[in-house]
Coordinates of C-alpha atoms and ligand atoms in Angstrom, one line a residue:
M1 CA 34.2 -55.0 44.7
T2 CA 33.3 -58.6 44.0
D3 CA 35.3 -61.3 45.7
F4 CA 36.0 -63.7 42.8
K5 CA 37.6 -66.3 45.0
D6 CA 34.3 -68.1 45.6
K7 CA 33.0 -67.6 42.1
V8 CA 32.8 -70.1 39.2
V9 CA 33.2 -68.2 36.0
F10 CA 32.3 -69.8 32.6
I11 CA 33.9 -68.0 29.7
T12 CA 33.3 -68.9 26.0
G13 CA 35.8 -68.1 23.4
G14 CA 38.7 -68.5 25.9
S15 CA 41.2 -69.6 23.3
R16 CA 42.2 -66.2 21.9
G17 CA 41.4 -62.5 21.6
I18 CA 39.2 -61.0 24.3
G19 CA 38.2 -64.3 25.8
K20 CA 41.8 -65.4 26.4
E21 CA 42.4 -62.1 28.2
L22 CA 39.3 -62.6 30.3
V23 CA 40.5 -66.1 31.3
Y24 CA 43.9 -64.7 32.5
T25 CA 42.3 -61.7 34.3
L26 CA 39.6 -63.7 36.2
A27 CA 42.0 -66.6 37.0
K28 CA 44.4 -64.0 38.5
E29 CA 41.5 -62.6 40.5
G30 CA 41.2 -66.0 42.1
A31 CA 38.0 -67.2 40.4
Q32 CA 37.5 -70.8 39.4
V33 CA 37.6 -70.2 35.7
V34 CA 36.2 -72.6 33.1
A35 CA 37.7 -71.7 29.7
C36 CA 35.8 -72.9 26.7
A37 CA 36.3 -73.0 22.9
R38 CA 36.7 -75.5 20.1
N39 CA 40.5 -75.4 20.2
I40 CA 41.2 -77.6 23.2
D41 CA 45.0 -77.6 22.7
K42 CA 45.1 -73.9 22.9
L43 CA 43.0 -73.9 26.0
I44 CA 45.2 -76.5 27.7
E45 CA 48.3 -74.3 26.8
I46 CA 46.6 -71.3 28.4
C47 CA 45.6 -73.2 31.5
N48 CA 49.0 -74.8 31.9
D49 CA 50.6 -71.3 31.6
L50 CA 48.3 -70.0 34.3
S51 CA 49.1 -73.0 36.5
E52 CA 52.8 -72.4 36.2
Q53 CA 52.2 -68.9 37.4
G54 CA 50.2 -70.2 40.4
F55 CA 46.7 -69.6 39.1
K56 CA 43.9 -72.0 38.0
A57 CA 41.7 -72.3 35.0
Y58 CA 40.0 -75.5 33.6
P59 CA 39.8 -76.1 29.8
I60 CA 36.6 -77.5 28.4
K61 CA 36.0 -78.1 24.7
L62 CA 32.8 -76.4 23.4
D63 CA 31.3 -75.9 20.0
L64 CA 28.5 -73.3 20.3
E65 CA 27.0 -74.6 17.0
S66 CA 26.1 -77.9 18.7
E67 CA 23.4 -78.1 21.4
E68 CA 24.9 -81.5 22.5
S69 CA 28.4 -79.9 23.0
I70 CA 26.9 -77.0 25.0
K71 CA 25.0 -79.3 27.3
G72 CA 28.1 -81.5 27.7
A73 CA 30.3 -78.5 28.6
V74 CA 27.7 -77.3 31.2
A75 CA 27.4 -80.9 32.7
K76 CA 31.2 -81.2 32.9
T77 CA 31.4 -77.8 34.7
I78 CA 28.7 -78.8 37.2
S79 CA 30.3 -82.1 37.9
L80 CA 33.6 -80.3 38.6
F81 CA 32.5 -77.1 40.4
G82 CA 28.8 -77.7 41.2
T83 CA 27.5 -74.4 39.8
V84 CA 28.1 -71.4 37.5
D85 CA 28.1 -68.0 39.2
I86 CA 29.2 -65.8 36.3
L87 CA 28.6 -66.6 32.6
I88 CA 30.6 -64.6 30.0
N89 CA 29.1 -65.1 26.5
N90 CA 32.2 -63.9 24.7
A91 CA 32.7 -66.3 21.7
G92 CA 31.6 -64.9 18.4
V93 CA 32.2 -65.2 14.6
Q94 CA 32.1 -62.7 11.8
E95 CA 31.6 -63.4 8.1
L96 CA 32.3 -60.3 5.9
S97 CA 30.1 -60.4 2.7
P98 CA 27.5 -58.3 1.0
V99 CA 24.0 -59.9 1.4
S100 CA 23.9 -60.6 -2.3
D101 CA 27.0 -62.9 -2.1
M102 CA 26.4 -64.4 1.4
S103 CA 25.8 -68.1 1.5
T104 CA 23.1 -69.6 3.7
E105 CA 25.7 -71.6 5.5
A106 CA 27.7 -68.5 6.4
F107 CA 24.6 -66.7 7.6
D108 CA 23.6 -69.8 9.7
K109 CA 27.0 -70.1 11.2
V110 CA 27.1 -66.5 12.5
M111 CA 23.6 -66.8 13.9
N112 CA 24.2 -70.2 15.4
V113 CA 27.3 -69.1 17.3
N114 CA 26.4 -65.5 18.1
I115 CA 22.8 -65.9 19.3
R116 CA 21.5 -69.5 19.1
G117 CA 24.5 -70.8 21.1
V118 CA 24.2 -67.9 23.6
F119 CA 20.5 -68.8 24.1
I120 CA 21.1 -72.5 24.7
L121 CA 24.1 -72.0 27.0
T122 CA 22.3 -69.3 29.0
R123 CA 19.2 -71.5 29.4
E124 CA 21.4 -74.4 30.6
V125 CA 23.2 -72.3 33.1
L126 CA 20.3 -70.3 34.5
P127 CA 18.9 -73.0 36.9
Y128 CA 22.1 -73.0 38.9
M129 CA 22.1 -69.2 39.3
K130 CA 18.4 -69.2 40.2
A131 CA 19.0 -71.9 42.8
K132 CA 21.6 -69.6 44.5
K133 CA 19.6 -66.4 43.9
W134 CA 22.8 -64.8 42.6
G135 CA 24.3 -64.6 39.1
K136 CA 25.8 -62.3 36.5
I137 CA 25.6 -62.8 32.8
V138 CA 27.8 -60.6 30.6
S139 CA 27.6 -60.9 26.8
I140 CA 30.0 -59.3 24.5
G141 CA 27.9 -57.4 22.0
S142 CA 29.2 -54.9 19.5
L143 CA 28.5 -51.5 18.0
S144 CA 27.1 -53.8 15.2
G145 CA 24.3 -54.5 17.7
R146 CA 23.4 -50.8 17.5
R147 CA 23.8 -49.8 13.9
G148 CA 24.5 -51.3 10.5
Y149 CA 27.8 -51.7 8.6
P150 CA 28.2 -52.8 4.9
E151 CA 29.2 -56.5 4.5
Q152 CA 28.2 -57.3 8.1
A153 CA 24.5 -58.2 7.7
A154 CA 24.7 -61.6 9.4
Y155 CA 26.9 -60.3 12.2
C156 CA 24.8 -57.1 12.7
A157 CA 21.6 -59.2 12.8
S158 CA 23.1 -61.6 15.3
K159 CA 24.4 -58.7 17.6
H160 CA 21.0 -56.9 17.3
A161 CA 19.4 -60.2 18.3
L162 CA 21.7 -60.4 21.3
V163 CA 20.5 -57.0 22.4
G164 CA 16.9 -58.1 22.2
F165 CA 17.6 -61.4 24.0
T166 CA 19.5 -59.6 26.8
K167 CA 16.7 -57.0 27.3
C168 CA 14.1 -59.7 27.8
L169 CA 16.3 -62.0 29.9
A170 CA 17.2 -59.1 32.2
Y171 CA 13.5 -58.6 33.0
E172 CA 12.9 -62.3 33.5
V173 CA 15.7 -63.0 36.0
Q174 CA 15.8 -59.7 37.9
K175 CA 13.7 -61.3 40.6
D176 CA 16.3 -64.1 41.0
N177 CA 19.0 -61.5 41.7
I178 CA 20.7 -62.2 38.3
G179 CA 22.1 -59.2 36.5
V180 CA 22.4 -59.3 32.7
C181 CA 24.6 -56.9 30.8
I182 CA 26.0 -56.3 27.3
V183 CA 29.5 -54.9 26.9
A184 CA 29.5 -53.5 23.3
P185 CA 32.8 -52.6 21.8
G186 CA 33.8 -51.0 18.6
G187 CA 36.7 -52.5 16.6
V188 CA 39.1 -54.5 18.7
L189 CA 42.6 -55.6 17.7
T190 CA 42.0 -59.4 17.5
D191 CA 42.0 -62.1 14.8
M192 CA 38.3 -61.3 14.2
S193 CA 38.9 -57.8 12.9
K194 CA 42.0 -58.6 10.8
D195 CA 40.2 -58.9 7.4
L196 CA 38.1 -55.8 8.2
R197 CA 41.2 -53.8 9.1
I198 CA 42.8 -54.8 5.8
S199 CA 39.7 -54.3 3.6
R200 CA 39.0 -50.9 5.1
G201 CA 42.7 -49.9 4.9
D202 CA 42.3 -49.1 8.6
T203 CA 45.6 -50.6 9.7
N204 CA 46.8 -48.1 12.3
E205 CA 46.7 -50.5 15.2
A206 CA 47.0 -47.7 17.7
A207 CA 43.5 -46.5 16.7
W208 CA 41.9 -49.9 17.6
L209 CA 40.7 -51.0 21.0
T210 CA 42.7 -53.6 22.8
P211 CA 41.4 -56.8 24.4
T212 CA 42.6 -55.4 27.7
Q213 CA 40.4 -52.4 27.4
I214 CA 37.3 -54.6 26.8
V215 CA 38.3 -56.8 29.8
E216 CA 38.5 -53.7 31.9
G217 CA 34.9 -52.9 30.9
V218 CA 33.8 -56.4 31.8
M219 CA 35.6 -56.2 35.1
F220 CA 33.9 -52.9 35.9
V221 CA 30.5 -54.5 35.4
L222 CA 31.4 -57.6 37.4
N223 CA 32.6 -55.5 40.3
Q224 CA 29.4 -53.5 40.5
E225 CA 27.6 -54.3 43.7
G226 CA 24.6 -53.1 45.7
A227 CA 22.1 -50.7 44.1
C228 CA 23.9 -49.9 40.9
F229 CA 23.9 -51.9 37.7
T230 CA 24.9 -51.4 34.1
D231 CA 22.6 -52.7 31.3
E232 CA 24.9 -51.9 28.4
L233 CA 28.5 -50.6 28.4
V234 CA 29.5 -49.1 25.0
L235 CA 33.2 -48.9 24.4
R236 CA 34.0 -47.2 21.1
R237 CA 37.2 -46.3 19.4
F238 CA 37.9 -42.6 20.0
A239 CA 38.5 -42.1 16.3
S240 CA 35.0 -43.4 15.4
E241 CA 31.7 -41.4 15.3
P242 CA 30.4 -40.4 18.8
W243 CA 26.9 -41.5 19.8
R244 CA 26.4 -44.0 17.0
Ligands
NAP1 N1 37.3 -57.9 17.3 C1 36.4 -57.0 17.2 O1 36.6 -56.0 16.5 C2 35.1 -57.0 18.0 C3 34.3 -55.9 18.0 C4 33.1 -55.9 18.7 C5 32.7 -57.1 19.4 N2 33.5 -58.2 19.3 C6 33.0 -59.4 19.9 O2 34.0 -59.8 20.9 C7 33.8 -61.2 21.1 C8 35.2 -61.9 21.0 O3 35.8 -61.7 19.8 P1 37.3 -61.6 19.5 O4 37.5 -60.3 18.8 O5 38.1 -61.9 20.7 O6 37.4 -62.7 18.4 P2 38.5 -63.9 18.1 O7 39.9 -63.4 18.5 O8 38.3 -64.2 16.7 O9 38.1 -65.0 19.1 C9 36.8 -65.6 18.9 C10 36.7 -66.7 20.0 O10 35.4 -67.4 19.7 C11 35.6 -68.8 19.7 N3 34.7 -69.5 18.8 C12 34.5 -69.2 17.5 N4 33.6 -70.1 17.0 C13 33.2 -70.9 18.1 C14 32.3 -72.0 18.2 N5 31.6 -72.5 17.2 N6 32.2 -72.5 19.4 C15 32.8 -72.1 20.5 N7 33.7 -71.1 20.4 C16 33.9 -70.5 19.2 C17 37.1 -68.9 19.2 O11 37.7 -70.2 19.7 P3 37.9 -71.5 18.8 O12 38.2 -71.0 17.4 O13 39.0 -72.2 19.5 O14 36.5 -72.2 18.9 C18 37.8 -67.8 19.9 O15 38.2 -68.1 21.2 C19 32.9 -61.7 20.0 O16 31.6 -61.9 20.5 C20 32.9 -60.6 19.0 O17 31.7 -60.6 18.2 C21 34.7 -58.2 18.6

């Protein structure tokens, strides 16, 4: 089991959904959590709530569409904590639209947040992990990184790209004792899936994964030590097709 008490954990998309649950879980494990997103008010609310419960997390405003914002968030983290031990690339956006109707702006936004932002942030954080010869990078992928779904071309493209990015990065940093993993869920009950649930008429909430279940998967990966490592952890809805 990993002792999180001496670990600085940088979590993107910490303002809601899976990321918010990650912030709570890792803060309660004693990690020094940096919670990032655009909605700084929401982050402050979460960090204050944790503080009232006797735990610590630090809010930093981050827009993954902006290289300047990413570099600023990393610089702030380094000035406060000196390093990043664990990076969780959780933030993501979805734009539901058939290719024929999708605007270039919508496509760019999805790619900018889901893969370009992940690339820039990871590149900025890597020197600190390399210097310590220890690090873990967990990115939240999706079943959309393994197969196609109608009206999700940009999202599927971005999550397939994340898989390719992760595969290459894992090779490059293995010698630096940095483990790189994707946790790939199916449909999760968050704001992101709301439109999808309605448009599919798939509104039985009990059949959707919960943020807690995804966080349990991330914690499994973060707690792995020694000779064992997980490259990809697929978490599908029991009601969905097996082995897809
Ligand atoms: N929900 C699902 O069905 C599902 C399934 C498979 C995989 N996933 C993946 O799980 C991850 C988390 O999704 P979720 O379901 O928790 O979604 P969510 O509830 O919609 O939360 C998305 C998070 O990303 C942040 N974010 C969005 N745009 C951003 C930007 N430009 N810069 C920085 N942060 C940004 C949001 O914060 P702000 O708005 O405050 O910036 C929010 O905290 C994503 O990578 C998603 O692709 C979700």
